[in-house]
Structures are given as C-alpha cells and as structure tokens.
C-alpha cells in the first residue's frame, strides 16, 4: 500500500520507447530537450512538448550522433556555453548543444573516468578525473588548464559547487576546497562493508549525501544545514526537484519523496512494474526529474504550487505553506516574490480564521495584500450596503464556527476576539496606501465595530469611535447614522454630522445631551459644542455666526468656564468682533463676562474704557456679594481683590470716579489708595493710609513716591498727624507729628509749619527741627 500525504509530483510518461535497437545508458535534459547517451555509444536528441490541457507529452527525434562503440557513461549539459560534454569509453567529447556537431575538447581527453562541471559559479570551470588525478580547466574561449590535484584513492562519485568539490572515495565522502587544495573528511557512506552506493546531489550551495538509509545535508564547509532524511531503505539514485528530494528505493520498488524544508516524507510513488527502471536524474537546469529504464523515460512533473499549498492548508500545516512558497519564489523578481508570499499569507489566514485561530489568522493577513473588505464580510451588517467591494462567498464567521465549536459561550468569545482583531487590522491597513473608496468602507466598518464593542463595554472602543469620526470626511453617511441612532451614541452622531458640515444638527444633538433630553453616560455635549463653536469660520457662512449666538447660550449657562472658551480659544479663522461678543455676554454678566474681559484686557491688551470699567465693576460686585454674607463664596473674595488691584495698577482706560463711587463705602482700603493715587488725590490716599490702615511708615513712603506731583504732600501728612490724638495731656502735638517734623525737616517749610503749631508751644520742643531747617537752607544757598 503506497500512501501519499501530498501529491507534489506526478509520474507521467515522457517517451514511451526510444528508437529501435537503442538502449539508454545515461540521460540529461534542458528546457524541452532530452539528451540520451546509449549503450551503443551514440547521443540522441529529442524535443518534447507538453499539451497543457491534457498534461500529456509529445516527442520528436531531432538529432543523433555516434561517439564510440561502448556505452556512454556520462553527459553534462552546459547550457550557458551551448555545449554538451560527453564521456564515452574513457574519452571526453564536446558537442554543440543544438546540432550535436563536434567542438574543440579538453587537452586531456583519454582514460577519463569522470567529468564534473562547477555549479553556482560565475566561472566556467571543469574537472577531469583520470585515475587518482583531478585536472582542472576553465573555459575562456577554449578549455585552459590551470591546476592538478592527486587524491589518495580513485573517486567513485563527485559533484562541485561554489568552489568546493564533494567526492566519494572508496568508502568515505570528503570535501576538496579548490583554492587552498584542502581535503576534509566527512563520513563513510557505508558501514560494516554493507553494500551502499555513494550518491551526491546539489541543492543550491548544499550537498545532499546518501549514507545508507539517511540523507545528509552539508555546506561546502562540511557543516550540517538541516535535519537528516530517513528512507525506508538505501536508495539507488537521487534527484532534486526543489524543494523535494526524490529517492529511488529498489527494496520497495518506489520513489520516496521528501521535503527538504522539513525533511518529512510527503509522497510515495510506485515505480511501474515493467521495463526495469534503473535510475532517476535531474539537474538544476532540468525542467523535470526523469525516471529511466533502458528504453522508456518518465517525467516527474511537479503539481502546481496552488495545489500543493491547498493540500498543506487542508492539513493545517501553515508554516510549511509559507516555507514552500518562500523557497519556490527564491529566484523570482522582488515584485513576483512579494505577490506569491502575499497570496500564501492570505490563504493561510483564511484557513486559520475558519478554524477559530483568530490571532494567528490576522498575523498572516497583515503580511498579505488582501482587500480588507473581504474580511469585513465575515461579519454581517458591518460592510456598508452600497459598498462596491468584491463579494465574498466565504459565509459569516459565526456560521462557520457553529459547525466546529458547539459551545455557544466559546463561540461568542472567539467572535468578540475576531472583531477586536479586525479593528486592529483595519487600523493597521489604513496606514497603508489605499484607494479612497476602500478607506471609506473601512471607516464605516470601523464605526460599526466600535459601536458593537462599545455596547459590550470593551475598553477604549468608544474613544476610538469618536477619533475615527473626528478624522473622517468620506463615510457611508446614512449607514453610520442609522447605526449610531440604534446604539444611542448621540455624541458620536453629532461628530458624524460635524464631519459632513451639518453643524446645526450636530449642535442640536449635543444641546439635547446637555439638557438631559438625550442620556448618554459620560457625555455632556459641552466639550464638543465648545470645540465646534470655537473653530467655526464665520466668513464661510453667515449662519455660522448665528450658531455661535444660538448654541453658546446653553453652554455658558451650564458652565461659564467652558463657555467662555468659545470666544477666547483663538481658533476662529477670522476673529469675532469683540464689541459684538461683549454685548452678547453682557446678558449673562457674572463669571463668563469677567473671564472674557480678563482675556481681552490682560492677554490681548485691548484698551477700551468700557471693557476696563466693566471688569472693575464685576470685581466689585463679587466683593460686595461676599461681604454681605461672609459665609458664602468666601473663596471668590481674594481672587476678585487681586484682579481689581491688578486692573487698577495696569489699566490706562478706567473710569476711576465710577469705581471710586462703587467702593468708597467698602473696606477696600488698598483699592481706594490705588484709585486716589490714579486720580492724583494723594491727600485722600494719605488719610486712608493713616486713619484706616494706621501705617505711618507707609504714609511717609507714599509721600516720598509722589512728592514731585505735590510739593506740599509731606506738609499735608503733617496736618493729618496734627489731628491725631495726643498720648499725654500736656503734649502740644501728636507723637507722629513730632516725629515727622524732625525726620522730614527738609521737606517741611517753616513758613507753612509755624502757623500750624500751637501758639504756646515752647521753642525748645522744635529746636531740633529749626536747626535742621537752618542747616538745609545754608547748604542750599552754598550749593546754588
């Protein structure tokens, strides 16, 4: 019984019978040419053609040439040189590959036991074996001799690639590195004198060596490259049909086929019982491996890559699929190779998806160029109804899984995971170049998927939904609108309207959320409304300005701090008219007007008296409110005072009288001092400092700061001090007045001071003052 895990090679009759009285001794092929060496010493050239629909071959005899009288023992096709190397009866002949006409041969061409041509090399080098000696030639217009190496034993088999020869001696394999002439032993090809044929084949830059029932892969340095192949019995011949190694096993009468990628047997083909087939052969330049008897030739024709891949997929051997396609396309152009690998990943992903291996499936999809909309169709209702995507007949994933996974809970888990993976995949594909139509379908699908996952409280789904709606203009509008309404995702619905520039509908939705007509947990509609109104272009459409006035109202009433950002964020392409905004906000007064005026005055440095005065009045109103009931709004008092003081210090456009009238009766002494100073009413400022604050040092400092504006300012302070109560009954003036008289004598004119002093005040009490005044006057006279 012959079992096949895969059908990778098909045994097809190529030439049912060679010409009469001819028997095959050796064979080689190139493209549609088959070269036969016969036992009678002739070379026969056949051309073969495959009829693709039927898979059958037709053949025609093209040329024959007699070389000798004994069997031809070796032929080598050298297609790049157009030459055929023939070994017959120890003689080497060189023939034209097309006409079989003789050509100049090697200088050494007699008593030859073997000819070897170097593979995988840019040079055209040949080895002629004469007994124990190896003679090396390079073809450069002619065969030029360049080296000779003598071995310890006569070779029985050899092959040559990339500068290194692998040689079978009597019992052992060795490597010969030509440049250094180093010979390195490998291992024996038979043990305990059991008969075993040495076999050496080339796979790329590797040697495949038969060691009884093992196939061993080694590099040109002797290192093992991959695992061994295990045959049921020792093979009599080998042929490479990459990525497969075909072994002819006489004991079982079969061709045993292994994958060189994983060294596993993939197929066993029975050898036809008649005709006494003797060997198989293949070269890198051969289209097929050939199985030969003395008169009949079969071809081992590879099945299509697609059918091999499908067989591996059916067996769930996904890694083998990728390895096979990578190997198959290794010599293709980059674009063709990428196309094949993309197809392999796509088919692998489909197989895994249908098997419920979701994460592995999407890893393969990421490596493919599959139309994302084909994957979307696995989930009903996600692809837009009017999408132009190619229709898929794969069915819905839920139906596919129902036949494989009976547990409903487990199926639901897998479906949820599949949707999450689909979202990640679609987000990933959006970063790649795609047509506008595909992006439109993807964004619509993402919106629906986010909605479904959001319903199941999957973390981040709604945030992602809003992000995609914010960044998307092209979308299947009605499809998404219906889904958002069904899931009651009103905030996102507003974003959808916004992307379509249906601003009024968006704002109305968010207002209803804010006013409680629509309920959506975690959303108030405030941020969305502020962001939209704060970025409207009022020159684009006159209605946009009306939208600001209409929908700004509810935001301001709900949250003044957020509402004012509509006017202060500075994102309007064309700035709003400040006077218009001011008049609009005056209807709300309070905090929103305060915040707006602070923005235009302190940040924008706008110099409009009405704005400055109104802001000051707002500060005063806050202070009055707190002072009327200190148990309420106490936290607003200090900020209002600081704001008012800053305004009084910095503003150049302020109606001081109006503000003074507002605060005259309030305990706002610092503010009163600032106002009197602004109005040049310094004496009244001094009265507040002395009488309300009792801060005499500050009063004297104030005089120093403003003495250039009023030369009698210190005298006025002296007058205020004179009205201060005396500490003792027998004091003539207050202590503060006496102190000022002595400390500021230079600033107090005695002509103006003496009339203010009591008439009965002893002169000795002001002697210090008088002496300082005299000294000051003398110094002034001398300095002038």
XYZ file of C-alpha atoms in Angstrom:
784
model
C 0.000 0.000 0.000
C 1.536 3.314 -1.055
C 0.405 6.329 0.909
C 0.762 9.932 -0.147
C 0.389 12.779 2.317
C 0.544 15.190 -0.611
C 0.661 14.982 -4.352
C 3.676 17.098 -5.214
C 4.984 15.140 -8.209
C 3.113 13.303 -10.910
C 4.721 10.410 -12.799
C 3.989 10.996 -16.487
C 5.252 9.004 -19.477
C 7.557 11.270 -21.477
C 8.957 8.981 -24.190
C 7.231 5.571 -24.288
C 10.058 3.976 -26.273
C 13.288 5.285 -27.720
C 14.338 4.472 -31.251
C 14.658 0.819 -32.250
C 17.743 -1.032 -31.064
C 18.768 1.893 -28.802
C 19.181 1.387 -25.086
C 19.569 4.222 -22.605
C 22.725 4.324 -20.513
C 22.656 7.954 -19.292
C 20.372 10.943 -19.752
C 20.217 14.710 -19.183
C 17.711 17.395 -20.118
C 17.455 21.114 -20.638
C 14.227 23.025 -21.241
C 12.333 20.988 -23.910
C 15.408 18.977 -24.986
C 16.243 15.481 -23.767
C 19.792 14.175 -24.363
C 20.249 10.411 -24.259
C 23.537 8.514 -24.111
C 23.116 4.986 -25.363
C 24.803 1.705 -24.616
C 25.939 1.581 -28.248
C 27.935 4.823 -27.895
C 25.659 7.359 -29.552
C 23.968 10.599 -28.473
C 20.270 11.049 -29.248
C 18.465 14.407 -29.013
C 14.701 14.502 -28.543
C 12.455 17.534 -28.297
C 9.356 17.204 -26.137
C 6.249 19.362 -25.854
C 3.577 19.287 -23.162
C -0.059 19.632 -24.063
C -1.162 21.769 -21.103
C -4.888 20.887 -21.051
C -4.309 17.128 -21.129
C -0.929 17.061 -19.372
C 0.380 14.611 -21.989
C 3.684 14.916 -23.849
C 4.559 14.647 -27.496
C 8.121 13.993 -28.616
C 10.214 14.094 -31.758
C 13.637 12.773 -32.645
C 15.826 15.727 -33.617
C 19.442 14.532 -33.922
C 21.661 11.530 -33.403
C 25.443 11.295 -33.364
C 27.716 8.316 -32.904
C 30.544 8.906 -30.401
C 32.029 5.419 -29.952
C 31.189 1.773 -29.757
C 30.909 1.362 -25.998
C 28.234 2.772 -23.643
C 28.138 6.486 -22.988
C 28.818 6.776 -19.248
C 28.204 10.480 -18.641
C 26.724 13.532 -20.317
C 26.672 17.079 -18.931
C 24.585 19.911 -20.366
C 26.346 23.282 -20.093
C 23.531 25.455 -21.395
C 25.207 28.851 -20.807
C 28.024 27.786 -23.172
C 25.756 25.889 -25.585
C 27.841 22.752 -25.073
C 27.212 19.118 -24.300
C 30.073 17.257 -22.538
C 30.059 13.534 -23.322
C 32.139 10.764 -21.690
C 32.327 7.525 -23.643
C 34.908 4.728 -23.361
C 37.243 6.986 -21.294
C 37.150 9.743 -23.943
C 35.680 13.229 -23.490
C 33.902 14.815 -26.438
C 32.379 18.286 -26.611
C 29.323 18.739 -28.847
C 27.195 21.688 -29.852
C 24.107 21.625 -27.649
C 21.726 22.186 -30.591
C 23.333 20.479 -33.599
C 25.450 17.848 -31.805
C 28.349 18.889 -34.028
C 31.811 18.239 -32.526
C 33.645 21.178 -30.922
C 37.173 21.591 -29.511
C 37.545 19.412 -26.459
C 39.833 19.323 -23.412
C 43.611 18.881 -23.773
C 43.282 15.780 -21.610
C 40.501 13.670 -23.039
C 41.561 9.998 -22.731
C 41.435 7.455 -19.893
C 38.888 9.737 -18.175
C 36.617 8.159 -15.564
C 34.527 11.181 -14.666
C 33.729 14.783 -15.689
C 32.473 17.403 -13.290
C 31.155 20.927 -14.013
C 31.110 23.595 -11.272
C 27.616 24.795 -10.326
C 26.654 28.149 -8.787
C 29.749 29.945 -10.020
C 30.288 32.886 -12.386
C 33.252 30.949 -13.832
C 33.051 28.103 -16.346
C 35.270 25.503 -14.664
C 35.518 21.777 -15.240
C 37.220 18.829 -13.527
C 38.508 15.824 -15.494
C 39.218 12.737 -13.384
C 41.958 10.401 -14.649
C 42.531 7.607 -12.125
C 43.573 9.390 -8.886
C 44.300 12.722 -10.524
C 41.920 15.637 -10.880
C 42.698 18.014 -13.763
C 41.041 21.440 -13.667
C 40.150 23.597 -16.663
C 38.475 26.949 -17.178
C 36.684 27.804 -20.383
C 37.603 31.249 -21.710
C 37.027 30.798 -25.440
C 38.820 27.496 -25.036
C 39.478 24.987 -22.246
C 42.515 26.307 -20.364
C 44.308 24.021 -17.893
C 45.035 25.660 -14.510
C 45.501 23.023 -11.770
C 46.088 19.375 -10.921
C 45.403 17.617 -7.599
C 46.190 13.993 -6.742
C 43.897 12.089 -4.384
C 44.758 9.119 -2.168
C 42.120 6.965 -3.860
C 40.293 6.857 -7.123
C 36.950 8.766 -6.885
C 33.731 6.857 -7.454
C 31.400 9.873 -7.472
C 31.745 13.640 -7.198
C 29.917 16.970 -7.516
C 31.094 20.566 -7.459
C 29.508 23.824 -6.273
C 30.749 27.212 -5.209
C 34.480 26.374 -5.218
C 34.204 23.094 -3.268
C 34.038 19.525 -4.553
C 32.339 16.746 -2.631
C 33.988 13.446 -3.555
C 33.150 9.842 -2.742
C 36.277 7.709 -2.422
C 36.229 4.008 -1.790
C 34.238 4.190 1.446
C 34.141 7.819 2.544
C 32.957 11.233 1.498
C 35.485 14.083 1.540
C 35.412 17.806 0.686
C 38.049 19.411 -1.509
C 38.384 23.191 -1.255
C 39.912 24.054 -4.593
C 41.595 27.358 -3.767
C 43.566 26.030 -0.792
C 43.604 22.395 -2.050
C 42.456 21.365 1.436
C 40.837 17.949 1.740
C 38.458 17.485 4.699
C 36.962 14.088 5.593
C 33.208 13.941 6.177
C 31.886 10.449 6.998
C 31.697 6.965 5.430
C 28.809 6.264 3.096
C 28.628 2.623 4.179
C 29.358 0.746 7.365
C 30.422 -2.815 8.148
C 31.078 -3.458 4.474
C 27.372 -3.400 3.696
C 26.906 -2.539 0.032
C 25.671 1.050 -0.434
C 26.050 3.378 -3.402
C 27.607 6.798 -2.846
C 25.177 9.449 -4.063
C 25.887 13.189 -4.200
C 23.346 15.755 -5.335
C 23.430 19.549 -5.204
C 20.705 21.716 -3.652
C 21.699 25.347 -4.064
C 25.016 25.619 -2.235
C 24.411 22.448 -0.243
C 25.405 18.878 -0.877
C 22.898 16.078 -0.317
C 24.735 12.852 0.546
C 23.346 9.339 0.861
C 24.590 7.391 3.864
C 22.813 4.057 3.587
C 19.212 4.876 4.591
C 19.983 8.507 5.630
C 20.116 11.643 3.531
C 22.524 14.189 4.995
C 22.720 17.898 4.062
C 26.076 19.667 4.416
C 27.509 23.006 3.332
C 30.661 23.500 1.271
C 32.495 23.717 4.617
C 31.083 20.420 5.898
C 28.567 21.884 8.360
C 25.177 20.288 8.693
C 22.489 22.639 7.350
C 19.256 20.941 8.324
C 17.892 17.673 9.698
C 18.507 14.324 8.054
C 16.160 12.480 5.737
C 15.255 8.907 6.705
C 14.490 6.461 3.906
C 12.863 3.093 4.358
C 15.932 1.538 2.715
C 19.104 2.629 0.927
C 18.342 4.426 -2.363
C 19.960 3.509 -5.653
C 19.745 7.030 -7.101
C 18.671 10.553 -6.132
C 17.183 13.523 -7.962
C 16.353 17.012 -6.794
C 13.036 18.553 -7.790
C 13.235 21.527 -5.460
C 12.069 21.754 -2.776
C 11.745 17.987 -2.886
C 14.303 15.197 -2.921
C 13.324 12.057 -4.860
C 14.927 8.762 -3.886
C 14.630 5.547 -5.877
C 14.219 2.707 -3.356
C 14.837 -0.698 -5.027
C 13.736 -2.699 -1.982
C 10.180 -1.293 -2.062
C 10.018 -0.518 -5.767
C 9.014 3.052 -5.013
C 10.053 6.630 -5.433
C 10.176 8.166 -1.978
C 9.739 11.961 -1.974
C 10.804 14.126 0.952
C 10.538 17.861 1.506
C 13.975 19.356 2.023
C 12.318 22.108 4.065
C 11.247 19.872 6.941
C 12.810 16.539 5.847
C 9.427 14.822 6.095
C 8.209 12.284 3.557
C 5.355 13.818 1.579
C 4.672 11.289 -1.155
C 5.425 7.728 -2.219
C 5.034 6.755 -5.862
C 5.164 3.132 -7.024
C 7.588 2.535 -9.868
C 5.837 0.967 -12.866
C 6.476 -2.777 -12.570
C 7.548 -3.351 -16.152
C 10.527 -2.001 -18.093
C 13.107 -2.494 -15.317
C 13.611 1.154 -14.400
C 17.199 1.745 -13.367
C 17.745 5.358 -12.210
C 16.352 8.846 -11.772
C 18.204 12.004 -12.616
C 17.795 15.745 -12.517
C 19.911 18.886 -12.791
C 19.312 22.499 -11.820
C 18.771 23.311 -15.496
C 16.304 20.438 -15.968
C 12.627 21.101 -16.215
C 11.737 17.718 -14.720
C 13.354 14.859 -12.882
C 13.481 11.846 -15.194
C 12.918 8.160 -14.403
C 14.539 5.849 -16.951
C 14.677 2.225 -17.979
C 16.764 1.140 -20.937
C 14.022 2.169 -23.385
C 11.356 4.188 -21.544
C 11.512 7.653 -19.981
C 9.073 9.039 -17.431
C 8.977 12.607 -16.144
C 8.242 13.557 -12.552
C 6.134 16.610 -13.249
C 5.551 18.928 -10.279
C 1.958 19.650 -9.446
C 1.035 23.325 -9.329
C 2.140 25.429 -6.394
C -1.510 26.249 -5.757
C -2.491 22.605 -5.376
C 0.480 21.901 -3.080
C -0.397 24.868 -0.920
C -4.024 23.769 -0.762
C -3.034 20.297 0.402
C -0.884 21.788 3.149
C -3.706 24.111 4.180
C -6.101 21.194 4.343
C -3.649 19.545 6.735
C -3.315 22.811 8.739
C 0.425 22.908 8.008
C 0.592 26.674 7.845
C 4.312 27.073 8.478
C 5.025 24.592 5.706
C 2.912 26.690 3.342
C 4.995 29.804 3.933
C 8.272 27.883 3.757
C 7.225 26.222 0.491
C 6.240 29.497 -1.182
C 9.349 31.278 0.072
C 11.507 28.523 -1.391
C 9.525 28.382 -4.602
C 9.899 32.136 -5.160
C 13.509 32.493 -4.006
C 14.773 33.248 -7.509
C 11.790 35.357 -8.626
C 11.855 39.087 -9.121
C 11.025 41.013 -5.955
C 7.545 42.011 -7.124
C 6.630 38.487 -8.170
C 8.021 37.060 -4.941
C 6.004 39.531 -2.850
C 2.893 38.647 -4.826
C 3.316 34.913 -4.153
C 4.037 35.399 -0.459
C 1.069 37.724 -0.103
C -1.155 35.051 -1.646
C 0.285 32.404 0.707
C -0.335 34.558 3.763
C -3.845 35.367 2.578
C -4.766 31.715 2.112
C -3.117 30.769 5.414
C -5.032 33.491 7.224
C -8.317 32.308 5.739
C -7.671 28.740 6.849
C -6.775 29.806 10.390
C -9.732 32.173 10.655
C -12.188 29.465 9.710
C -10.508 27.195 12.251
C -11.024 29.737 15.031
C -7.316 30.605 15.358
C -8.070 34.306 15.230
C -4.831 35.967 16.294
C -2.679 33.754 14.090
C -5.012 34.398 11.182
C -4.703 38.167 11.419
C -0.920 37.935 11.708
C -0.964 36.388 8.244
C -3.483 38.922 6.915
C -1.096 41.692 7.908
C 1.512 40.140 5.631
C -0.893 39.906 2.700
C -2.468 42.380 0.300
C -5.971 41.004 0.780
C -8.761 43.506 0.207
C -9.782 44.362 3.795
C -13.413 44.382 2.757
C -13.309 40.636 2.134
C -12.555 40.137 5.832
C -15.235 42.605 6.837
C -17.801 40.412 5.059
C -17.214 37.638 7.597
C -19.276 39.803 9.989
C -22.858 40.512 8.886
C -24.058 44.100 8.792
C -20.597 45.646 9.042
C -19.810 46.268 5.374
C -21.891 49.169 4.001
C -24.835 48.017 1.908
C -23.827 50.226 -1.022
C -20.149 49.234 -0.934
C -18.559 48.364 -4.281
C -16.349 45.718 -2.625
C -15.904 42.374 -4.391
C -18.454 39.989 -2.990
C -17.123 37.093 -0.932
C -18.809 33.699 -0.778
C -16.968 32.592 2.355
C -20.030 32.988 4.561
C -20.269 34.522 8.019
C -17.735 33.579 10.665
C -20.464 32.822 13.201
C -21.941 30.200 10.848
C -18.518 28.717 10.078
C -17.671 28.380 13.776
C -21.054 26.910 14.708
C -20.218 23.715 12.860
C -16.832 23.398 14.585
C -17.347 24.776 18.099
C -20.545 23.546 19.760
C -20.127 25.649 22.934
C -22.071 28.899 22.401
C -20.096 30.831 25.047
C -16.815 29.791 23.474
C -18.086 30.856 20.035
C -19.099 34.234 21.410
C -15.630 34.720 22.910
C -13.983 33.868 19.602
C -16.301 36.214 17.686
C -15.548 39.039 20.088
C -11.819 38.401 19.717
C -12.243 38.299 15.943
C -13.911 41.722 15.935
C -11.173 43.175 18.121
C -8.543 41.731 15.808
C -10.416 43.036 12.766
C -10.398 46.524 14.270
C -6.636 46.371 14.858
C -6.125 45.039 11.347
C -8.273 47.760 9.729
C -6.466 50.457 11.703
C -3.187 48.952 10.529
C -4.286 48.820 6.880
C -5.419 52.444 6.981
C -1.770 53.403 7.387
C -1.008 51.757 4.038
C -1.781 53.260 0.624
C -5.430 52.515 -0.210
C -7.998 53.884 -2.611
C -10.467 56.465 -1.324
C -13.323 54.001 -1.827
C -11.680 51.336 0.360
C -10.856 53.874 3.076
C -14.490 54.980 3.043
C -15.660 51.390 3.529
C -13.057 50.788 6.245
C -14.016 53.877 8.238
C -17.676 52.948 8.016
C -16.912 49.406 9.159
C -14.706 50.657 11.998
C -17.502 52.906 13.194
C -19.907 49.981 13.375
C -17.356 47.731 15.049
C -16.557 50.358 17.676
C -20.272 50.662 18.345
C -20.663 46.928 18.844
C -17.663 46.646 21.131
C -18.694 49.776 22.994
C -22.034 48.175 23.694
C -20.160 45.339 25.358
C -18.031 47.804 27.354
C -14.768 46.915 25.645
C -12.198 49.408 26.891
C -11.349 52.221 24.541
C -13.900 51.291 21.876
C -15.940 54.484 22.163
C -12.861 56.656 22.297
C -11.680 55.050 19.086
C -15.143 55.538 17.583
C -15.023 59.254 18.253
C -11.463 59.501 16.971
C -12.352 57.899 13.655
C -15.387 60.141 13.257
C -13.299 63.232 14.014
C -10.765 62.334 11.352
C -13.149 61.101 8.668
C -14.987 63.039 5.999
C -15.694 60.262 3.483
C -18.042 57.743 5.062
C -21.271 55.966 4.198
C -23.369 58.578 5.961
C -26.834 57.043 6.152
C -25.425 53.648 7.092
C -23.427 55.072 10.002
C -26.234 57.444 11.061
C -28.648 54.543 11.401
C -26.161 52.521 13.468
C -25.434 55.422 15.810
C -29.122 56.017 16.429
C -29.724 52.319 17.066
C -26.946 52.233 19.659
C -27.970 55.630 21.114
C -24.470 57.037 20.657
C -25.574 60.634 20.396
C -22.195 62.251 20.956
C -20.735 60.291 18.077
C -23.822 61.097 15.991
C -23.057 64.764 16.471
C -19.481 64.138 15.342
C -20.832 62.446 12.228
C -22.958 65.495 11.419
C -19.949 67.698 12.065
C -17.770 65.782 9.563
C -20.473 66.365 6.967
C -20.578 70.099 7.918
C -24.119 69.714 9.188
C -23.198 71.944 12.121
C -26.694 72.863 13.221
C -27.739 69.198 13.527
C -24.558 68.372 15.442
C -25.027 71.256 17.865
C -28.684 70.431 18.415
C -27.794 66.819 19.298
C -25.178 67.950 21.820
C -27.534 70.548 23.341
C -30.123 67.844 23.925
C -27.461 65.746 25.663
C -26.511 68.721 27.834
C -30.110 69.496 28.734
C -30.910 65.882 29.539
C -33.239 65.172 26.622
C -30.783 62.528 25.390
C -28.993 60.478 28.012
C -25.519 59.108 27.334
C -23.303 58.124 30.231
C -20.059 60.047 30.467
C -21.070 62.729 27.956
C -22.448 66.236 28.459
C -22.136 67.693 24.984
C -20.207 70.651 26.407
C -16.729 69.879 25.118
C -17.952 69.001 21.639
C -20.053 72.164 21.389
C -17.220 74.397 22.608
C -14.747 72.782 20.234
C -17.046 73.235 17.228
C -18.225 76.772 18.014
C -14.676 77.813 18.871
C -13.470 76.819 15.407
C -16.289 77.983 13.143
C -15.346 80.128 10.173
C -17.831 82.998 10.269
C -16.853 84.220 6.811
C -17.536 80.815 5.252
C -21.207 81.013 6.087
C -23.138 83.807 7.770
C -25.218 81.188 9.576
C -22.105 80.098 11.462
C -22.131 83.339 13.492
C -25.775 82.799 14.316
C -24.923 79.290 15.504
C -22.434 80.767 17.963
C -25.066 83.115 19.436
C -27.758 80.413 19.471
C -25.870 77.443 20.892
C -23.358 79.305 23.007
C -26.116 80.296 25.426
C -26.821 76.895 26.950
C -23.107 76.137 27.310
C -22.477 79.427 29.166
C -25.426 78.826 31.471
C -24.257 75.255 32.168
C -20.536 76.000 32.614
C -19.257 79.590 32.186
C -15.614 78.491 32.389
C -16.065 76.220 29.361
C -18.470 78.523 27.595
C -16.043 81.443 27.518
C -13.571 79.286 25.538
C -15.869 79.637 22.538
C -14.670 83.241 22.378
C -11.183 83.052 23.888
C -9.635 79.885 22.397
C -8.374 81.899 19.449
C -9.135 79.175 16.889
C -11.595 81.077 14.738
C -10.103 81.520 11.261
C -11.492 85.077 11.386
C -11.614 86.773 14.793
C -15.018 87.567 16.228
C -15.920 91.220 16.736
C -15.077 91.995 20.388
C -17.846 94.543 20.802
C -20.385 92.051 19.499
C -19.113 89.362 21.849
C -19.116 91.825 24.738
C -22.699 92.861 24.104
C -23.697 89.202 23.781
C -22.032 88.229 27.060
C -23.461 91.200 28.943
C -26.788 89.385 29.075
C -25.119 86.755 31.263
C -22.883 89.140 33.248
C -21.228 87.277 36.089
C -18.295 84.981 35.570
C -18.410 84.457 31.812
C -18.211 88.210 31.178
C -15.445 88.527 33.765
C -13.390 85.755 32.128
C -13.856 87.240 28.659
C -12.852 90.747 29.786
C -9.817 89.384 31.626
C -8.792 87.674 28.381
C -9.119 90.751 26.182
C -7.583 93.156 28.737
C -4.751 91.205 30.332
C -3.842 88.868 27.445
C -4.809 90.798 24.333
C -4.021 94.224 25.903
C -7.185 95.779 24.467
C -7.564 99.449 25.552
C -11.302 100.113 25.674
C -12.555 102.095 28.681
C -15.908 100.382 28.713
C -14.245 96.968 28.959
C -11.863 98.039 31.717
C -14.507 99.781 33.788
C -16.975 96.924 33.388
C -14.391 94.406 34.578
C -13.646 96.521 37.639
C -17.359 96.753 38.395
C -17.657 92.969 38.100
C -14.839 92.549 40.637
C -16.540 94.974 42.997
C -19.857 93.148 42.619
C -18.208 89.906 43.645
C -16.607 91.578 46.662
C -19.917 93.153 47.704
C -21.674 89.803 47.443
C -19.118 88.096 49.673
C -19.061 90.944 52.208
C -22.835 90.836 52.512
C -22.668 87.198 53.565
C -19.111 86.137 54.506
C -20.265 82.544 54.987
C -20.838 82.194 51.234
C -18.453 82.389 48.291
C -15.513 83.227 50.564
C -13.158 81.583 48.052
C -14.063 84.245 45.472
C -13.079 87.223 47.616
C -9.299 87.143 47.346
C -9.175 86.451 43.569
C -11.570 89.343 42.990
C -9.439 91.681 45.092
C -6.267 90.637 43.305
C -7.940 91.129 39.939
C -9.199 94.570 40.872
C -5.786 95.642 42.171
C -4.068 94.384 39.017
C -6.524 96.319 36.909
C -6.030 99.489 38.982
C -2.257 99.167 38.622
C -2.097 98.312 34.910
C -5.108 99.865 33.246
C -4.858 103.150 31.361
C -8.510 103.075 30.328
C -10.567 103.099 33.502
C -13.331 105.394 34.772
C -11.790 105.977 38.190
C -14.676 108.044 39.517
C -17.220 105.342 38.783
C -15.149 102.739 40.535
C -14.402 105.018 43.489
C -18.077 105.625 43.989
C -18.571 101.859 43.969
C -16.020 101.111 46.680
C -15.960 104.300 48.801
C -18.167 102.741 51.439
C -16.477 99.356 51.335
C -13.482 98.241 53.390
C -11.344 98.114 50.254
C -8.607 100.402 51.524
C -5.824 99.160 49.281
C -8.058 99.637 46.281
C -9.078 103.131 47.495
C -5.405 104.106 47.893
C -4.714 102.936 44.316
C -7.694 104.867 42.969
C -6.780 108.119 44.836
C -3.261 107.723 43.527
C -4.536 107.304 39.931
C -6.712 110.461 40.432
C -3.818 112.483 41.947
C -5.839 112.851 45.152
C -2.857 111.993 47.276
C -4.048 113.670 50.458
C -7.125 111.431 50.484
C -4.903 108.443 49.895
C -2.821 109.510 52.904
C -5.958 109.822 55.008
C -6.844 106.188 54.189
C -3.321 105.025 54.951
C -3.165 106.866 58.268
C -6.712 106.606 59.527
C -7.785 103.231 58.120
C -4.547 101.300 57.962
C -2.632 103.132 60.765
C 0.511 102.581 58.681
C 2.642 105.711 59.313
C 5.798 104.407 57.677
C 3.828 103.642 54.535
C 2.317 107.117 54.613
C 5.761 108.703 54.722
C 6.938 106.369 51.938
C 3.901 107.349 49.875
C 4.909 111.000 50.261
C 8.407 110.224 49.011
C 6.981 108.396 45.964
C 4.627 111.230 44.977
C 6.374 114.399 46.225
C 7.135 115.528 42.673
C 3.419 115.571 41.931
C 2.645 117.613 45.102
C 5.427 119.529 46.888
C 3.254 120.037 49.942
C 2.387 116.348 50.271
C 4.548 115.882 53.375
C 3.036 119.092 54.848
C -0.432 117.627 54.251
C 0.638 114.452 56.044
C 1.849 116.708 58.910
C -1.583 118.296 59.050
C -3.202 114.862 59.215
C -0.847 113.907 62.040
C -1.749 117.084 63.937
C -5.314 115.772 64.039
C -4.133 112.548 65.605
C -4.852 112.132 69.338
C -2.062 113.061 71.795
C -0.603 110.448 74.063
C -0.335 112.828 77.064
C -2.475 115.745 78.079
C 0.473 118.109 78.249
C 1.657 117.169 74.680
C 1.310 120.109 72.309
C 1.146 117.882 69.161
C 0.866 114.157 68.488
C 3.916 111.959 68.644
C 3.582 111.085 64.930
C 3.540 114.792 64.011
C 6.581 115.488 66.181
C 8.441 112.543 64.657
C 7.624 113.654 61.109
C 8.753 117.218 61.962
C 12.202 116.035 62.932
C 12.630 113.257 60.289
C 11.454 115.265 57.277
C 12.607 118.788 58.214
C 13.947 119.459 54.721
C 10.509 118.862 53.212
C 8.546 120.954 55.736
C 8.702 124.721 55.060
C 8.839 126.544 58.441
C 6.841 129.386 56.986
C 3.963 126.924 56.478
C 4.645 124.845 59.563
C 4.823 127.517 62.296
C 1.250 128.798 61.760
C 0.023 125.248 62.301
C 1.750 124.812 65.680
C 0.091 125.806 68.959
C 0.992 129.406 69.857
C 2.070 128.408 73.343
C 4.327 125.578 72.227
C 7.829 126.054 73.744
C 10.529 126.770 71.175
C 12.774 124.172 72.823
C 10.463 121.356 71.599
C 11.110 122.231 67.971
C 14.698 123.302 68.385
C 15.924 120.201 66.535
C 13.547 120.912 63.656
C 14.666 124.546 63.427
C 18.366 123.676 63.424
C 17.833 121.133 60.621
C 15.876 123.636 58.586
C 18.615 126.272 59.001
C 21.284 123.737 58.082
C 19.299 122.694 54.991
C 18.817 126.316 53.891
C 22.521 127.132 54.340
C 23.541 124.063 52.294
C 21.095 125.024 49.578
C 22.470 128.602 49.402
C 26.060 127.421 49.168
C 25.249 124.753 46.560
C 23.485 127.302 44.357
